[in-house]
């Protein structure tokens, strides 16, 4: 049963991934990529990593829908009216893709994998988290804070209108002067 | 306390969801009878849509267009699998709370696909309206669910119910409950958040839909509203806890009560524009839910 699900999802993931470069519409390409990720999520669920698997489903749907918004903003092709191609440098990319696949597949088949010692842990997700971050929690937290501060700073610097635009040179305007009115307090 | 039900109960869960959603639709029809005209009973309307011929538009992306409404229905059905009915739950998943959240996000994809596929400006604008609204309600919603999981110390819905044996979460997490209800209205684009399905867009996402697809979208909207109401019961209202009546009946009564409130709210509040709601959500709702999460975290740490 597990093997059947794995094979179906593995083949489905590869097929949906290939479909990304086959279809001629940005919307279809985005949702083909989403389908590929969802197949991978089911394979992660098969590893008993329930949290990670469901999280992949959750994050990938949100990510792909938001990506569709931006990609279509830049590459407009209303429902396939103006066909587009996701493929560039056809020969080169084909060679790279086939080469990578062969190297990885050869690695999987040729490496002498160790046999399992002991039983799988009760909570694989927690074990994985501790193995990844256990001794480096402080670094990770500082890093997270730095990343978040960077994001906020970038948005603030990229803002076209700052608080002086909104509240006047002396910052003494009671209600901000916004191009689109509405929201809190106005 | 909550136990895994056998596999044959999956259709039962679907039937209960459908019955509650049908009740909500009938209630909505009754409430709107004085104002709107032409809306038949849910059964008659469903039958009419079932036999109606499908119309199409020029250069529609049929595949994606058909997928959208179906995805909304499927998402609502999959979401209630982790919602316990009294003592039983169809799927006692260790990450039930996250599963519910993931299935609720499927509606984003479903609505956007529905709007996009028709190759019509009304649907397209409505799809983007829903995404804007989704980005506004999703974070407070996630923090509300996080607060619930934090209070219970587990992502398993059964553990969340068990953690409320002394005190219901709604009592000491009222802000999270309100944020959850706001998101529940948002994910079914219901009540004040029905901008994606408004008359100013000729019906919005469903503008070009007809026949089975229109039925699926309308049904999906009620199903999602019902699923959201159903999840509020184990998350905030103590699950099946209550005097005299059996647990499963309490679950149903509480779900029906929340659902009635959500349906009733629809005509009591004016439609909120997405940009106004976004600002409200980020400036008021998000900090409020964060403070609520902080409060709960402190309580969990010291007790």
Short mmCIF file of N, CA and C in Angstrom, two decimals, chain B residues 142-232:
data_model
loop_
_atom_site.label_atom_id
_atom_site.label_comp_id
_atom_site.label_asym_id
_atom_site.label_seq_id
_atom_site.Cartn_x
_atom_site.Cartn_y
_atom_site.Cartn_z
N UNK B 142 -3.98 32.58 11.84
CA UNK B 142 -2.92 31.65 12.23
C UNK B 142 -2.52 31.87 13.68
N UNK B 143 -2.45 33.13 14.10
CA UNK B 143 -2.06 33.38 15.49
C UNK B 143 -3.16 32.92 16.44
N UNK B 144 -4.42 33.01 16.03
CA UNK B 144 -5.51 32.49 16.86
C UNK B 144 -5.35 30.98 17.05
N UNK B 145 -5.07 30.27 15.94
CA UNK B 145 -4.88 28.82 16.02
C UNK B 145 -3.63 28.49 16.84
N UNK B 146 -2.56 29.30 16.66
CA UNK B 146 -1.34 29.09 17.44
C UNK B 146 -1.63 29.22 18.92
N UNK B 147 -2.45 30.23 19.28
CA UNK B 147 -2.79 30.45 20.68
C UNK B 147 -3.51 29.23 21.25
N UNK B 148 -4.44 28.68 20.45
CA UNK B 148 -5.17 27.49 20.89
C UNK B 148 -4.20 26.33 21.12
N UNK B 149 -3.31 26.10 20.15
CA UNK B 149 -2.34 25.00 20.27
C UNK B 149 -1.41 25.22 21.46
N UNK B 150 -1.07 26.49 21.70
CA UNK B 150 -0.19 26.84 22.82
C UNK B 150 -0.88 26.53 24.14
N UNK B 151 -2.16 26.89 24.25
CA UNK B 151 -2.91 26.65 25.48
C UNK B 151 -3.05 25.16 25.76
N UNK B 152 -3.17 24.36 24.68
CA UNK B 152 -3.35 22.93 24.85
C UNK B 152 -2.02 22.19 24.91
N UNK B 153 -0.94 22.83 24.42
CA UNK B 153 0.36 22.17 24.37
C UNK B 153 0.40 21.07 23.35
N UNK B 154 -0.49 21.13 22.35
CA UNK B 154 -0.54 20.06 21.35
C UNK B 154 -1.26 20.55 20.11
N UNK B 155 -0.90 19.93 18.97
CA UNK B 155 -1.60 20.27 17.73
C UNK B 155 -2.70 19.27 17.43
N UNK B 156 -2.88 18.27 18.32
CA UNK B 156 -3.93 17.27 18.13
C UNK B 156 -5.25 17.85 18.63
N UNK B 157 -6.28 17.80 17.78
CA UNK B 157 -7.55 18.43 18.16
C UNK B 157 -8.13 17.77 19.42
N UNK B 158 -7.92 16.46 19.56
CA UNK B 158 -8.41 15.76 20.75
C UNK B 158 -7.78 16.32 22.03
N UNK B 159 -6.48 16.61 21.98
CA UNK B 159 -5.80 17.19 23.14
C UNK B 159 -6.31 18.60 23.43
N UNK B 160 -6.65 19.34 22.37
CA UNK B 160 -7.18 20.69 22.56
C UNK B 160 -8.50 20.62 23.32
N UNK B 161 -9.35 19.66 22.94
CA UNK B 161 -10.63 19.50 23.66
C UNK B 161 -10.36 19.11 25.10
N UNK B 162 -9.43 18.14 25.31
CA UNK B 162 -9.15 17.67 26.67
C UNK B 162 -8.63 18.80 27.55
N UNK B 163 -7.86 19.72 26.96
CA UNK B 163 -7.29 20.83 27.74
C UNK B 163 -8.35 21.80 28.22
N UNK B 164 -9.57 21.70 27.65
CA UNK B 164 -10.63 22.64 28.04
C UNK B 164 -11.59 22.04 29.05
N UNK B 165 -11.20 20.90 29.66
CA UNK B 165 -12.13 20.24 30.58
C UNK B 165 -12.42 21.14 31.78
N UNK B 166 -11.44 21.97 32.18
CA UNK B 166 -11.68 22.87 33.30
C UNK B 166 -12.33 24.17 32.86
N UNK B 167 -11.72 24.81 31.90
CA UNK B 167 -12.17 26.13 31.46
C UNK B 167 -12.11 26.19 29.94
N UNK B 168 -13.21 26.62 29.32
CA UNK B 168 -13.21 26.72 27.85
C UNK B 168 -12.25 27.81 27.41
N UNK B 169 -11.61 27.56 26.26
CA UNK B 169 -10.63 28.52 25.75
C UNK B 169 -11.27 29.87 25.43
N UNK B 170 -12.56 29.87 25.08
CA UNK B 170 -13.20 31.13 24.71
C UNK B 170 -13.18 32.10 25.90
N UNK B 171 -13.11 31.56 27.13
CA UNK B 171 -13.16 32.42 28.32
C UNK B 171 -11.85 33.18 28.49
N UNK B 172 -10.71 32.48 28.33
CA UNK B 172 -9.44 33.19 28.55
C UNK B 172 -8.69 33.48 27.26
N UNK B 173 -9.31 33.18 26.09
CA UNK B 173 -8.73 33.61 24.82
C UNK B 173 -9.78 34.30 23.97
N UNK B 174 -10.47 35.29 24.53
CA UNK B 174 -11.57 35.91 23.76
C UNK B 174 -11.09 36.60 22.49
N UNK B 175 -9.90 37.22 22.54
CA UNK B 175 -9.40 37.93 21.36
C UNK B 175 -9.14 36.94 20.22
N UNK B 176 -8.54 35.79 20.58
CA UNK B 176 -8.27 34.77 19.57
C UNK B 176 -9.59 34.27 18.98
N UNK B 177 -10.61 34.14 19.82
CA UNK B 177 -11.91 33.66 19.34
C UNK B 177 -12.50 34.65 18.35
N UNK B 178 -12.44 35.93 18.68
CA UNK B 178 -12.97 36.96 17.77
C UNK B 178 -12.20 36.94 16.45
N UNK B 179 -10.85 36.87 16.55
CA UNK B 179 -10.04 36.82 15.33
C UNK B 179 -10.40 35.60 14.51
N UNK B 180 -10.65 34.48 15.19
CA UNK B 180 -11.03 33.26 14.47
C UNK B 180 -12.35 33.44 13.74
N UNK B 181 -13.32 34.05 14.41
CA UNK B 181 -14.63 34.25 13.77
C UNK B 181 -14.51 35.19 12.56
N UNK B 182 -13.69 36.24 12.70
CA UNK B 182 -13.46 37.15 11.57
C UNK B 182 -12.90 36.38 10.38
N UNK B 183 -11.90 35.52 10.68
CA UNK B 183 -11.30 34.73 9.61
C UNK B 183 -12.30 33.74 9.03
N UNK B 184 -13.18 33.21 9.88
CA UNK B 184 -14.20 32.26 9.40
C UNK B 184 -15.10 32.95 8.38
N UNK B 185 -15.48 34.19 8.68
CA UNK B 185 -16.29 34.95 7.72
C UNK B 185 -15.48 35.22 6.46
N UNK B 186 -14.18 35.53 6.64
CA UNK B 186 -13.32 35.85 5.51
C UNK B 186 -13.14 34.66 4.58
N UNK B 187 -12.87 33.47 5.14
CA UNK B 187 -12.54 32.33 4.27
C UNK B 187 -13.75 31.85 3.48
N UNK B 188 -14.98 32.16 3.98
CA UNK B 188 -16.18 31.83 3.19
C UNK B 188 -16.66 33.06 2.42
N UNK B 189 -15.81 34.08 2.32
CA UNK B 189 -16.15 35.40 1.74
C UNK B 189 -17.60 35.73 2.04
N UNK B 190 -17.87 35.80 3.32
CA UNK B 190 -19.23 35.91 3.84
C UNK B 190 -19.36 37.23 4.59
N UNK B 191 -20.60 37.71 4.70
CA UNK B 191 -20.88 38.85 5.56
C UNK B 191 -20.11 40.08 5.14
N UNK B 192 -19.43 40.74 6.08
CA UNK B 192 -18.74 41.98 5.69
C UNK B 192 -17.57 41.75 4.74
N UNK B 193 -17.18 40.49 4.54
CA UNK B 193 -16.02 40.21 3.68
C UNK B 193 -16.43 39.60 2.34
N UNK B 194 -17.62 39.98 1.84
CA UNK B 194 -18.10 39.38 0.60
C UNK B 194 -17.76 40.23 -0.62
N UNK B 195 -16.72 41.08 -0.49
CA UNK B 195 -16.32 41.90 -1.64
C UNK B 195 -15.98 41.06 -2.88
N UNK B 196 -15.39 39.84 -2.72
CA UNK B 196 -15.11 39.05 -3.93
C UNK B 196 -16.36 38.51 -4.62
N UNK B 197 -17.51 38.59 -3.99
CA UNK B 197 -18.73 38.07 -4.62
C UNK B 197 -19.80 39.15 -4.65
N UNK B 198 -19.37 40.40 -4.82
CA UNK B 198 -20.32 41.51 -4.68
C UNK B 198 -21.04 41.83 -6.00
N UNK B 199 -22.15 42.52 -5.86
CA UNK B 199 -22.94 42.91 -7.03
C UNK B 199 -22.19 43.93 -7.90
N UNK B 200 -21.26 44.70 -7.29
CA UNK B 200 -20.53 45.69 -8.10
C UNK B 200 -19.60 45.01 -9.10
N UNK B 201 -19.38 43.71 -8.97
CA UNK B 201 -18.61 42.95 -9.95
C UNK B 201 -19.52 41.95 -10.66
N UNK B 202 -20.81 42.23 -10.71
CA UNK B 202 -21.78 41.33 -11.35
C UNK B 202 -21.72 39.94 -10.74
N UNK B 203 -21.46 39.86 -9.44
CA UNK B 203 -21.42 38.56 -8.78
C UNK B 203 -20.01 38.05 -8.50
N UNK B 204 -18.98 38.80 -8.96
CA UNK B 204 -17.61 38.46 -8.59
C UNK B 204 -17.12 37.14 -9.14
N UNK B 205 -16.50 36.32 -8.28
CA UNK B 205 -15.89 35.06 -8.74
C UNK B 205 -16.89 34.19 -9.49
N UNK B 206 -18.15 34.24 -9.09
CA UNK B 206 -19.13 33.37 -9.72
C UNK B 206 -19.83 34.00 -10.90
N UNK B 207 -19.34 35.16 -11.37
CA UNK B 207 -20.07 35.91 -12.40
C UNK B 207 -20.34 35.09 -13.65
N UNK B 208 -19.36 34.32 -14.10
CA UNK B 208 -19.52 33.59 -15.36
C UNK B 208 -19.89 32.14 -15.14
N UNK B 209 -20.07 31.72 -13.88
CA UNK B 209 -20.34 30.30 -13.62
C UNK B 209 -21.79 29.97 -13.89
N UNK B 210 -22.02 28.74 -14.31
CA UNK B 210 -23.38 28.28 -14.53
C UNK B 210 -23.44 26.79 -14.26
N UNK B 211 -24.65 26.28 -14.10
CA UNK B 211 -24.83 24.84 -13.94
C UNK B 211 -24.11 24.29 -12.73
N UNK B 212 -23.47 23.12 -12.92
CA UNK B 212 -22.85 22.40 -11.81
C UNK B 212 -21.77 23.25 -11.13
N UNK B 213 -21.00 24.01 -11.93
CA UNK B 213 -19.92 24.81 -11.35
C UNK B 213 -20.46 25.86 -10.40
N UNK B 214 -21.56 26.52 -10.81
CA UNK B 214 -22.17 27.51 -9.92
C UNK B 214 -22.66 26.86 -8.65
N UNK B 215 -23.26 25.66 -8.80
CA UNK B 215 -23.74 24.93 -7.63
C UNK B 215 -22.58 24.60 -6.69
N UNK B 216 -21.46 24.12 -7.27
CA UNK B 216 -20.31 23.75 -6.45
C UNK B 216 -19.77 24.96 -5.70
N UNK B 217 -19.69 26.11 -6.35
CA UNK B 217 -19.14 27.28 -5.68
C UNK B 217 -20.06 27.74 -4.54
N UNK B 218 -21.37 27.80 -4.83
CA UNK B 218 -22.29 28.25 -3.78
C UNK B 218 -22.32 27.26 -2.62
N UNK B 219 -22.36 25.96 -2.96
CA UNK B 219 -22.35 24.94 -1.91
C UNK B 219 -21.04 25.01 -1.14
N UNK B 220 -19.92 25.18 -1.88
CA UNK B 220 -18.62 25.23 -1.24
C UNK B 220 -18.53 26.37 -0.24
N UNK B 221 -19.17 27.49 -0.55
CA UNK B 221 -19.17 28.63 0.35
C UNK B 221 -19.86 28.27 1.67
N UNK B 222 -21.03 27.61 1.56
CA UNK B 222 -21.73 27.20 2.78
C UNK B 222 -20.96 26.11 3.51
N UNK B 223 -20.36 25.18 2.74
CA UNK B 223 -19.59 24.10 3.38
C UNK B 223 -18.42 24.67 4.16
N UNK B 224 -17.73 25.66 3.56
CA UNK B 224 -16.57 26.26 4.23
C UNK B 224 -16.99 27.00 5.49
N UNK B 225 -18.12 27.73 5.39
CA UNK B 225 -18.63 28.45 6.56
C UNK B 225 -18.96 27.45 7.66
N UNK B 226 -19.59 26.32 7.27
CA UNK B 226 -19.95 25.30 8.24
C UNK B 226 -18.71 24.66 8.86
N UNK B 227 -17.72 24.36 8.01
CA UNK B 227 -16.49 23.75 8.52
C UNK B 227 -15.81 24.68 9.53
N UNK B 228 -15.79 25.98 9.21
CA UNK B 228 -15.16 26.94 10.12
C UNK B 228 -15.93 27.00 11.44
N UNK B 229 -17.27 26.98 11.36
CA UNK B 229 -18.08 27.00 12.58
C UNK B 229 -17.84 25.73 13.38
N UNK B 230 -17.72 24.59 12.68
CA UNK B 230 -17.53 23.31 13.35
C UNK B 230 -16.19 23.27 14.08
N UNK B 231 -15.15 23.84 13.48
CA UNK B 231 -13.83 23.80 14.12
C UNK B 231 -13.76 24.73 15.32
N UNK B 232 -14.61 25.77 15.33
CA UNK B 232 -14.61 26.68 16.49
C UNK B 232 -15.03 25.93 17.75
#
